[in-house]
PDB file of C-alpha atoms in Angstrom:
ATOM      1  CA  GLU A   1      12.585  12.634  -3.111  1.00  0.00           C
ATOM      2  CA  ASN A   2      13.126  11.000  -6.482  1.00  0.00           C
ATOM      3  CA  SER A   3      15.196   7.858  -6.810  1.00  0.00           C
ATOM      4  CA  GLU A   4      16.584   7.190 -10.267  1.00  0.00           C
ATOM      5  CA  VAL A   5      17.078   3.430 -10.392  1.00  0.00           C
ATOM      6  CA  ASP A   6      17.747   1.189 -13.381  1.00  0.00           C
ATOM      7  CA  GLU A   7      15.884  -2.106 -13.774  1.00  0.00           C
ATOM      8  CA  LYS A   8      18.885  -4.315 -12.940  1.00  0.00           C
ATOM      9  CA  THR A   9      19.549  -2.450  -9.678  1.00  0.00           C
ATOM     10  CA  SER A  10      15.846  -2.543  -8.795  1.00  0.00           C
ATOM     11  CA  TRP A  11      15.720  -6.333  -9.093  1.00  0.00           C
ATOM     12  CA  GLU A  12      19.081  -6.946  -7.402  1.00  0.00           C
ATOM     13  CA  VAL A  13      18.877  -4.432  -4.550  1.00  0.00           C
ATOM     14  CA  TYR A  14      15.405  -3.026  -3.943  1.00  0.00           C
ATOM     15  CA  TYR A  15      12.912  -5.717  -4.952  1.00  0.00           C
ATOM     16  CA  PRO A  16      14.205  -8.748  -2.958  1.00  0.00           C
ATOM     17  CA  PRO A  17      12.494  -7.688   0.310  1.00  0.00           C
ATOM     18  CA  PHE A  18       9.227  -7.220  -1.570  1.00  0.00           C
ATOM     19  CA  GLU A  19       9.652 -10.592  -3.278  1.00  0.00           C
ATOM     20  CA  ALA A  20      10.238 -12.214   0.121  1.00  0.00           C
ATOM     21  CA  ALA A  21       7.095 -10.587   1.512  1.00  0.00           C
ATOM     22  CA  VAL A  22       5.084 -11.790  -1.491  1.00  0.00           C
ATOM     23  CA  LYS A  23       6.425 -15.334  -1.053  1.00  0.00           C
ATOM     24  CA  ALA A  24       5.504 -15.167   2.650  1.00  0.00           C
ATOM     25  CA  GLY A  25       1.900 -14.382   1.686  1.00  0.00           C
ATOM     26  CA  VAL A  26       1.589 -10.755   2.753  1.00  0.00           C
ATOM     27  CA  ALA A  27      -1.978  -9.513   2.231  1.00  0.00           C
ATOM     28  CA  ALA A  28      -1.345  -5.807   1.704  1.00  0.00           C
ATOM     29  CA  ALA A  29       1.368  -3.426   0.575  1.00  0.00           C
ATOM     30  CA  MET A  30       1.588   0.335   0.961  1.00  0.00           C
ATOM     31  CA  CYS A  31       2.887   2.716  -1.660  1.00  0.00           C
ATOM     32  CA  SER A  32       4.406   5.945  -0.434  1.00  0.00           C
ATOM     33  CA  TYR A  33       5.157   9.581  -1.226  1.00  0.00           C
ATOM     34  CA  ASN A  34       8.479   9.132  -2.957  1.00  0.00           C
ATOM     35  CA  LYS A  35       9.095   9.209  -6.670  1.00  0.00           C
ATOM     36  CA  VAL A  36      10.856   6.415  -8.539  1.00  0.00           C
ATOM     37  CA  ASN A  37      12.279   7.428 -11.896  1.00  0.00           C
ATOM     38  CA  GLY A  38      10.196  10.597 -11.852  1.00  0.00           C
ATOM     39  CA  GLU A  39       6.820   9.003 -10.983  1.00  0.00           C
ATOM     40  CA  TYR A  40       5.148   8.945  -7.591  1.00  0.00           C
ATOM     41  CA  SER A  41       5.268   5.348  -6.372  1.00  0.00           C
ATOM     42  CA  CYS A  42       1.477   5.157  -5.933  1.00  0.00           C
ATOM     43  CA  HIS A  43       1.029   6.213  -9.563  1.00  0.00           C
ATOM     44  CA  SER A  44       3.751   4.053 -11.082  1.00  0.00           C
ATOM     45  CA  ALA A  45       2.202   1.431 -13.331  1.00  0.00           C
ATOM     46  CA  GLU A  46       5.700  -0.042 -13.755  1.00  0.00           C
ATOM     47  CA  GLN A  47       6.299  -0.481 -10.016  1.00  0.00           C
ATOM     48  CA  LEU A  48       2.810  -1.780  -9.275  1.00  0.00           C
ATOM     49  CA  THR A  49       2.856  -4.120 -12.293  1.00  0.00           C
ATOM     50  CA  ASN A  50       6.191  -5.549 -11.146  1.00  0.00           C
ATOM     51  CA  LEU A  51       4.679  -6.158  -7.712  1.00  0.00           C
ATOM     52  CA  LYS A  52       1.384  -7.666  -8.840  1.00  0.00           C
ATOM     53  CA  GLN A  53       2.182  -9.416 -12.099  1.00  0.00           C
ATOM     54  CA  VAL A  54       5.902 -10.179 -12.066  1.00  0.00           C
ATOM     55  CA  MET A  55       6.290 -10.997  -8.355  1.00  0.00           C
ATOM     56  CA  GLY A  56       2.805 -12.510  -8.150  1.00  0.00           C
ATOM     57  CA  PHE A  57       1.480 -10.389  -5.283  1.00  0.00           C
ATOM     58  CA  GLN A  58      -2.131 -11.449  -4.631  1.00  0.00           C
ATOM     59  CA  GLY A  59      -2.997  -8.854  -1.993  1.00  0.00           C
ATOM     60  CA  PHE A  60      -3.991  -5.225  -2.387  1.00  0.00           C
ATOM     61  CA  VAL A  61      -2.002  -1.994  -2.587  1.00  0.00           C
ATOM     62  CA  GLN A  62      -3.000   0.905  -0.367  1.00  0.00           C
ATOM     63  CA  SER A  63      -1.636   4.435  -0.511  1.00  0.00           C
ATOM     64  CA  ASP A  64       0.068   5.999   2.440  1.00  0.00           C
ATOM     65  CA  TRP A  65      -1.848   8.900   4.010  1.00  0.00           C
ATOM     66  CA  TRP A  66      -2.101  11.666   1.388  1.00  0.00           C
ATOM     67  CA  ALA A  67       0.393   9.992  -0.973  1.00  0.00           C
ATOM     68  CA  LEU A  68      -1.906  10.183  -3.993  1.00  0.00           C
ATOM     69  CA  HIS A  69      -1.852  13.112  -6.378  1.00  0.00           C
ATOM     70  CA  ASP A  70      -4.614  11.776  -8.615  1.00  0.00           C
ATOM     71  CA  ILE A  71      -6.746   8.653  -8.829  1.00  0.00           C
ATOM     72  CA  SER A  72      -4.497   5.707  -9.716  1.00  0.00           C
ATOM     73  CA  VAL A  73      -6.705   2.631  -9.652  1.00  0.00           C
ATOM     74  CA  LYS A  74      -5.812   1.972 -13.304  1.00  0.00           C
ATOM     75  CA  GLU A  75      -2.097   1.969 -12.427  1.00  0.00           C
ATOM     76  CA  GLY A  76      -2.657  -0.533  -9.626  1.00  0.00           C
ATOM     77  CA  CYS A  77      -3.264   1.347  -6.367  1.00  0.00           C
ATOM     78  CA  ASP A  78      -6.326  -0.447  -4.978  1.00  0.00           C
ATOM     79  CA  GLN A  79      -7.186   1.710  -1.971  1.00  0.00           C
ATOM     80  CA  ASP A  80      -6.616   5.313  -0.927  1.00  0.00           C
ATOM     81  CA  MET A  81      -6.093   6.317   2.670  1.00  0.00           C
ATOM     82  CA  PRO A  82      -8.696   9.099   2.852  1.00  0.00           C
ATOM     83  CA  GLY A  83      -8.370  12.685   3.877  1.00  0.00           C
ATOM     84  CA  ILE A  84      -6.343  15.726   3.097  1.00  0.00           C
ATOM     85  CA  GLY A  85      -4.252  16.715   6.099  1.00  0.00           C
ATOM     86  CA  ASP A  86      -2.565  19.698   4.505  1.00  0.00           C
ATOM     87  CA  ALA A  87      -3.774  21.869   1.672  1.00  0.00           C
ATOM     88  CA  GLY A  88      -0.527  21.183  -0.205  1.00  0.00           C
ATOM     89  CA  ILE A  89      -0.627  17.390   0.102  1.00  0.00           C
ATOM     90  CA  GLY A  90      -2.597  15.313  -2.333  1.00  0.00           C
ATOM     91  CA  MET A  91      -3.706  18.276  -4.395  1.00  0.00           C
ATOM     92  CA  THR A  92      -2.548  19.043  -7.887  1.00  0.00           C
ATOM     93  CA  ALA A  93      -3.573  21.296 -10.734  1.00  0.00           C
ATOM     94  CA  LYS A  94      -5.999  18.522 -11.711  1.00  0.00           C
ATOM     95  CA  CYS A  95      -7.693  18.472  -8.340  1.00  0.00           C
ATOM     96  CA  SER A  96      -7.707  21.336  -5.929  1.00  0.00           C
ATOM     97  CA  PRO A  97     -10.662  23.243  -4.556  1.00  0.00           C
ATOM     98  CA  PRO A  98     -13.112  24.018  -6.069  1.00  0.00           C
ATOM     99  CA  LYS A  99     -12.376  21.665  -9.018  1.00  0.00           C
ATOM    100  CA  CYS A 100     -12.647  18.407  -7.040  1.00  0.00           C
ATOM    101  CA  ILE A 101     -16.040  16.901  -6.375  1.00  0.00           C
ATOM    102  CA  ASN A 102     -14.865  15.374  -3.120  1.00  0.00           C
ATOM    103  CA  ASN A 103     -11.516  16.599  -1.887  1.00  0.00           C
ATOM    104  CA  ALA A 104     -11.463  14.138   1.037  1.00  0.00           C
ATOM    105  CA  THR A 105     -10.382  11.152  -1.040  1.00  0.00           C
ATOM    106  CA  TRP A 106      -9.379  10.342  -4.577  1.00  0.00           C
ATOM    107  CA  TYR A 107     -11.383   7.120  -4.306  1.00  0.00           C
ATOM    108  CA  SER A 108     -14.756   8.674  -3.561  1.00  0.00           C
ATOM    109  CA  PRO A 109     -17.760   7.140  -5.335  1.00  0.00           C
ATOM    110  CA  GLU A 110     -17.884  10.183  -7.626  1.00  0.00           C
ATOM    111  CA  MET A 111     -14.239   9.812  -8.651  1.00  0.00           C
ATOM    112  CA  LEU A 112     -14.406   6.018  -9.004  1.00  0.00           C
ATOM    113  CA  SER A 113     -17.529   6.224 -11.157  1.00  0.00           C
ATOM    114  CA  LYS A 114     -15.356   7.794 -13.867  1.00  0.00           C
ATOM    115  CA  GLN A 115     -12.990   4.806 -13.944  1.00  0.00           C
ATOM    116  CA  PRO A 116     -13.348   1.679 -16.116  1.00  0.00           C
ATOM    117  CA  GLN A 117     -15.342  -0.962 -14.221  1.00  0.00           C
ATOM    118  CA  GLU A 118     -12.673  -3.632 -14.783  1.00  0.00           C
ATOM    119  CA  TYR A 119     -10.147  -1.715 -12.641  1.00  0.00           C
ATOM    120  CA  ILE A 120     -12.666  -1.217  -9.850  1.00  0.00           C
ATOM    121  CA  ASP A 121     -13.582  -4.918  -9.956  1.00  0.00           C
ATOM    122  CA  GLU A 122      -9.928  -5.951  -9.744  1.00  0.00           C
ATOM    123  CA  SER A 123      -9.302  -3.687  -6.747  1.00  0.00           C
ATOM    124  CA  VAL A 124     -12.410  -4.845  -4.920  1.00  0.00           C
ATOM    125  CA  THR A 125     -11.520  -8.481  -5.620  1.00  0.00           C
ATOM    126  CA  ARG A 126      -8.007  -8.000  -4.197  1.00  0.00           C
ATOM    127  CA  ILE A 127      -9.281  -6.270  -1.052  1.00  0.00           C
ATOM    128  CA  LEU A 128     -12.117  -8.715  -0.352  1.00  0.00           C
ATOM    129  CA  SER A 129      -9.913 -11.731  -1.123  1.00  0.00           C
ATOM    130  CA  SER A 130      -7.410 -10.543   1.485  1.00  0.00           C
ATOM    131  CA  ILE A 131     -10.175 -10.057   4.056  1.00  0.00           C
ATOM    132  CA  PHE A 132     -11.515 -13.539   3.327  1.00  0.00           C
ATOM    133  CA  ARG A 133      -8.068 -15.205   3.316  1.00  0.00           C
ATOM    134  CA  LEU A 134      -7.204 -13.672   6.690  1.00  0.00           C
ATOM    135  CA  ASN A 135     -10.638 -14.503   8.086  1.00  0.00           C
ATOM    136  CA  ILE A 136     -11.089 -10.892   9.174  1.00  0.00           C
ATOM    137  CA  GLN A 137     -14.821 -10.884   8.439  1.00  0.00           C
ATOM    138  CA  ARG A 138     -15.334 -13.357  11.294  1.00  0.00           C
ATOM    139  CA  SER A 139     -13.242 -11.336  13.737  1.00  0.00           C
ATOM    140  CA  CYS A 140     -15.421  -8.259  13.629  1.00  0.00           C
ATOM    141  CA  ALA A 141     -17.788  -6.345  11.427  1.00  0.00           C
ATOM    142  CA  PRO A 142     -17.451  -2.549  11.423  1.00  0.00           C
ATOM    143  CA  PRO A 143     -18.409  -0.514  13.299  1.00  0.00           C
ATOM    144  CA  SER A 144     -18.375  -3.139  16.069  1.00  0.00           C
ATOM    145  CA  CYS A 145     -14.613  -3.747  16.067  1.00  0.00           C
ATOM    146  CA  LYS A 146     -13.493  -1.861  19.153  1.00  0.00           C
ATOM    147  CA  ASP A 147     -13.135  -5.007  21.281  1.00  0.00           C
ATOM    148  CA  TRP A 148     -11.215  -6.748  18.503  1.00  0.00           C
ATOM    149  CA  PHE A 149      -8.790  -3.836  18.065  1.00  0.00           C
ATOM    150  CA  LEU A 150      -8.231  -3.423  21.804  1.00  0.00           C
ATOM    151  CA  LYS A 151      -7.854  -7.143  22.506  1.00  0.00           C
ATOM    152  CA  ASN A 152      -4.711  -7.967  24.468  1.00  0.00           C
ATOM    153  CA  VAL A 153      -2.885 -10.653  22.509  1.00  0.00           C
ATOM    154  CA  THR A 154       0.263 -10.528  24.610  1.00  0.00           C
ATOM    155  CA  SER A 155       1.582 -13.886  25.734  1.00  0.00           C
ATOM    156  CA  PRO A 156       4.906 -15.127  27.098  1.00  0.00           C
ATOM    157  CA  LYS A 157       5.484 -16.937  23.795  1.00  0.00           C
ATOM    158  CA  ASN A 158       4.847 -13.748  21.733  1.00  0.00           C
ATOM    159  CA  ASN A 159       7.021 -11.679  24.088  1.00  0.00           C
ATOM    160  CA  ALA A 160       9.870 -14.187  23.725  1.00  0.00           C
ATOM    161  CA  LEU A 161       9.520 -14.165  19.955  1.00  0.00           C
ATOM    162  CA  ALA A 162       9.536 -10.344  19.830  1.00  0.00           C
ATOM    163  CA  HIS A 163      12.633 -10.260  22.042  1.00  0.00           C
ATOM    164  CA  TYR A 164      14.388 -12.851  19.856  1.00  0.00           C
ATOM    165  CA  ILE A 165      13.561 -10.984  16.645  1.00  0.00           C
ATOM    166  CA  ALA A 166      14.746  -7.664  18.098  1.00  0.00           C
ATOM    167  CA  ALA A 167      18.021  -9.218  19.304  1.00  0.00           C
ATOM    168  CA  GLU A 168      18.659 -10.940  15.967  1.00  0.00           C
ATOM    169  CA  SER A 169      17.873  -7.731  14.079  1.00  0.00           C
ATOM    170  CA  ALA A 170      20.359  -5.547  15.934  1.00  0.00           C
ATOM    171  CA  VAL A 171      23.365  -4.572  13.886  1.00  0.00           C
ATOM    172  CA  LEU A 172      26.535  -3.312  15.494  1.00  0.00           C
ATOM    173  CA  LEU A 173      28.649  -0.937  13.437  1.00  0.00           C
ATOM    174  CA  LYS A 174      32.304  -0.263  13.980  1.00  0.00           C
ATOM    175  CA  ASN A 175      33.938   2.855  12.665  1.00  0.00           C
ATOM    176  CA  ALA A 176      37.237   1.595  11.313  1.00  0.00           C
ATOM    177  CA  GLY A 177      38.402   4.986  10.080  1.00  0.00           C
TER     178      GLY A 177
END
């Protein structure tokens, strides 16, 4: 998919949910497979600059699984979900076997070593700042996180909140034609 969207429409229609998430303090955002104005979203310096610099997003941007087609740390994608699930996904003329050093991830040490240090430092700072802000480092330290991930956090209060949110989010449509 490729969505051709002018700047005015982007700011009036598509960006408000992202702006709201940024204002709410979201720690991470995920870029996806789609193209916006001919560029994959994970590689779009324009989209990622709008998120980080214009909207003031302080968290980090992570690719969706296999959404990268090249390394894009310079453009603003801070973390790559690793792995190639399909030989046609995530591979391009620039990087397909046997050309790639490590086909499992675009953000391998070998690939990152070819990037300017300032971009790596910015990405690492964003990721570690989010971990620190959310106090994740005190919750568990990999690989000893199984108990933390499997912890049952269900409570009557959380169940009531989830029910309320689901009820308030339901939209009824009527076909008037």
